[in-house]
mmCIF file of C-alpha atoms in Angstrom:
data_model
loop_
_atom_site.group_PDB
_atom_site.id
_atom_site.type_symbol
_atom_site.label_atom_id
_atom_site.label_comp_id
_atom_site.label_asym_id
_atom_site.label_seq_id
_atom_site.Cartn_x
_atom_site.Cartn_y
_atom_site.Cartn_z
ATOM 1 C CA ASP A 1 -44.776 -6.244 -31.328
ATOM 2 C CA LEU A 2 -45.277 -8.301 -34.438
ATOM 3 C CA GLY A 3 -41.886 -10.030 -34.208
ATOM 4 C CA GLU A 4 -42.491 -11.305 -30.644
ATOM 5 C CA GLU A 5 -45.871 -12.754 -31.616
ATOM 6 C CA ALA A 6 -44.695 -14.306 -34.808
ATOM 7 C CA PHE A 7 -41.554 -15.979 -33.310
ATOM 8 C CA PRO A 8 -42.065 -16.435 -29.586
ATOM 9 C CA GLU A 9 -39.305 -19.102 -29.319
ATOM 10 C CA LEU A 10 -36.833 -16.694 -30.920
ATOM 11 C CA THR A 11 -37.923 -13.953 -28.513
ATOM 12 C CA GLU A 12 -37.459 -16.378 -25.660
ATOM 13 C CA GLU A 13 -34.027 -17.401 -27.029
ATOM 14 C CA ALA A 14 -33.081 -13.747 -27.304
ATOM 15 C CA ARG A 15 -34.163 -13.203 -23.753
ATOM 16 C CA ARG A 16 -32.124 -16.203 -22.455
ATOM 17 C CA LEU A 17 -29.082 -15.018 -24.491
ATOM 18 C CA GLY A 18 -29.484 -11.612 -22.884
ATOM 19 C CA GLU A 19 -29.601 -13.156 -19.415
ATOM 20 C CA LEU A 20 -26.473 -15.271 -20.219
ATOM 21 C CA ALA A 21 -24.685 -12.240 -21.496
ATOM 22 C CA ALA A 22 -25.522 -10.428 -18.142
ATOM 23 C CA VAL A 23 -24.413 -13.425 -16.154
ATOM 24 C CA SER A 24 -21.273 -13.551 -18.246
ATOM 25 C CA ARG A 25 -20.570 -9.913 -17.552
ATOM 26 C CA GLN A 26 -21.131 -10.593 -13.892
ATOM 27 C CA GLY A 27 -18.816 -13.539 -14.123
ATOM 28 C CA GLU A 28 -16.092 -11.472 -15.766
ATOM 29 C CA ALA A 29 -16.471 -8.763 -13.149
ATOM 30 C CA PHE A 30 -16.178 -11.481 -10.391
ATOM 31 C CA ALA A 31 -13.178 -13.022 -12.111
ATOM 32 C CA GLN A 32 -11.536 -9.605 -12.303
ATOM 33 C CA LEU A 33 -12.260 -9.082 -8.496
ATOM 34 C CA ALA A 34 -10.980 -12.514 -7.817
ATOM 35 C CA GLN A 35 -7.832 -11.844 -9.826
ATOM 36 C CA ALA A 36 -7.232 -8.500 -8.025
ATOM 37 C CA ALA A 37 -7.747 -10.219 -4.677
ATOM 38 C CA ALA A 38 -5.300 -13.062 -5.626
ATOM 39 C CA GLU A 39 -2.760 -10.451 -6.722
ATOM 40 C CA GLU A 40 -3.143 -8.535 -3.397
ATOM 41 C CA ALA A 41 -2.869 -11.708 -1.446
ATOM 42 C CA THR A 42 0.308 -12.628 -3.470
ATOM 43 C CA ARG A 43 1.803 -9.154 -2.773
ATOM 44 C CA GLU A 44 1.033 -9.531 0.977
ATOM 45 C CA ALA A 45 2.574 -12.982 1.154
ATOM 46 C CA ALA A 46 5.635 -11.716 -0.652
ATOM 47 C CA GLU A 47 5.875 -8.853 1.816
ATOM 48 C CA ARG A 48 5.485 -11.158 4.787
ATOM 49 C CA ALA A 49 8.083 -13.598 3.393
ATOM 50 C CA ALA A 50 10.512 -10.650 2.894
ATOM 51 C CA GLU A 51 9.860 -9.492 6.444
ATOM 52 C CA ALA A 52 10.544 -12.967 7.738
ATOM 53 C CA GLU A 53 13.715 -13.189 5.704
ATOM 54 C CA ALA A 54 14.831 -9.871 7.128
ATOM 55 C CA ARG A 55 14.099 -11.141 10.710
ATOM 56 C CA ARG A 56 16.016 -14.349 9.984
ATOM 57 C CA GLU A 57 18.994 -12.357 8.617
ATOM 58 C CA ALA A 58 18.946 -9.958 11.601
ATOM 59 C CA SER A 59 18.877 -12.891 13.949
ATOM 60 C CA ARG A 60 21.743 -14.601 12.049
ATOM 61 C CA GLU A 61 23.717 -11.397 12.282
ATOM 62 C CA ALA A 62 22.906 -11.008 16.085
ATOM 63 C CA ARG A 63 24.130 -14.589 16.672
ATOM 64 C CA GLU A 64 27.336 -13.909 14.694
ATOM 65 C CA ARG A 65 27.927 -10.703 16.797
ATOM 66 C CA ALA A 66 27.236 -12.616 20.046
ATOM 67 C CA GLU A 67 29.664 -15.421 19.022
ATOM 68 C CA ALA A 68 32.376 -12.934 18.084
ATOM 69 C CA ALA A 69 31.875 -11.158 21.319
ATOM 70 C CA ARG A 70 32.158 -14.410 23.230
ATOM 71 C CA ARG A 71 35.367 -15.344 21.308
ATOM 72 C CA VAL A 72 36.815 -12.012 22.192
ATOM 73 C CA ALA A 73 35.854 -12.404 25.864
ATOM 74 C CA VAL A 74 37.295 -15.989 25.906
ATOM 75 C CA GLU A 75 40.582 -14.676 24.203
ATOM 76 C CA ALA A 76 40.777 -11.870 26.811
ATOM 77 C CA ALA A 77 40.208 -14.245 29.619
ATOM 78 C CA LEU A 78 42.893 -16.592 28.311
ATOM 79 C CA GLY A 79 45.303 -13.772 27.776
ATOM 80 C CA GLU A 80 44.643 -12.436 31.325
ATOM 81 C CA GLU A 81 45.186 -15.996 32.726
ATOM 82 C CA ARG A 82 48.506 -16.246 30.885
ATOM 83 C CA ARG A 83 49.605 -12.866 32.192
ATOM 84 C CA ARG A 84 48.655 -13.866 35.610
ATOM 85 C CA GLN A 85 50.491 -17.136 35.375
ATOM 86 C CA ASP A 86 53.504 -15.214 33.916
ATOM 87 C CA LEU A 87 53.548 -12.734 36.847
ATOM 88 C CA GLN A 88 53.102 -15.609 39.270
ATOM 89 C CA ALA A 89 56.090 -17.497 37.777
ATOM 90 C CA LYS A 90 58.212 -14.327 37.783
ATOM 91 C CA ALA A 91 57.232 -13.641 41.469
ATOM 92 C CA LYS A 92 58.120 -17.262 42.386
ATOM 93 C CA ALA A 93 61.519 -17.015 40.554
ATOM 94 C CA ALA A 94 62.231 -13.694 42.219
ATOM 95 C CA GLU A 95 61.330 -15.105 45.637
ATOM 96 C CA GLU A 96 63.499 -18.051 45.058
ATOM 97 C CA GLU A 97 66.492 -15.841 43.829
ATOM 98 C CA LYS A 98 66.038 -13.754 47.065
ATOM 99 C CA ARG A 99 66.092 -17.017 49.143
ATOM 100 C CA ARG A 100 69.266 -18.180 47.434
ATOM 101 C CA GLN A 101 70.813 -14.765 47.856
ATOM 102 C CA GLN A 102 69.986 -14.744 51.571
ATOM 103 C CA GLN A 103 71.333 -18.190 51.882
ATOM 104 C CA ARG A 104 74.575 -17.138 50.169
ATOM 105 C CA GLN A 105 74.855 -14.160 52.474
ATOM 106 C CA GLN A 106 74.130 -16.355 55.526
ATOM 107 C CA GLU A 107 76.941 -18.790 54.400
ATOM 108 C CA VAL A 108 79.372 -15.743 54.143
ATOM 109 C CA VAL A 109 78.461 -14.660 57.683
ATOM 110 C CA TRP A 110 79.127 -18.150 58.916
ATOM 111 C CA ARG A 111 82.408 -18.472 57.218
ATOM 112 C CA GLN A 112 83.471 -15.131 58.587
ATOM 113 C CA ALA A 113 82.443 -16.177 62.034
ATOM 114 C CA GLU A 114 84.535 -19.249 61.868
#
């Protein structure tokens, strides 16, 4: 070719520009792949963060339910203890009343015997 022979430096420059363009296209393709990979990594990280948040929320709710159940159990135990003490006090008062009544009856029997 007459152009290549007449202007070898231009031909060389054209060849280098062609190589640079090819490298540039490869770089763009690589950049697109890197961008896609970064976007995928970001999506995966967001999904993992959302899953972790969901686990934290479920754990918090479970702790709240356990605490509520504990409070109910404590209240029930306290209520049962109050009922037991009330019954014990009533039984003691009834026993005391029965003792006093027996004592009065005994006094009546002694008076009648005199």
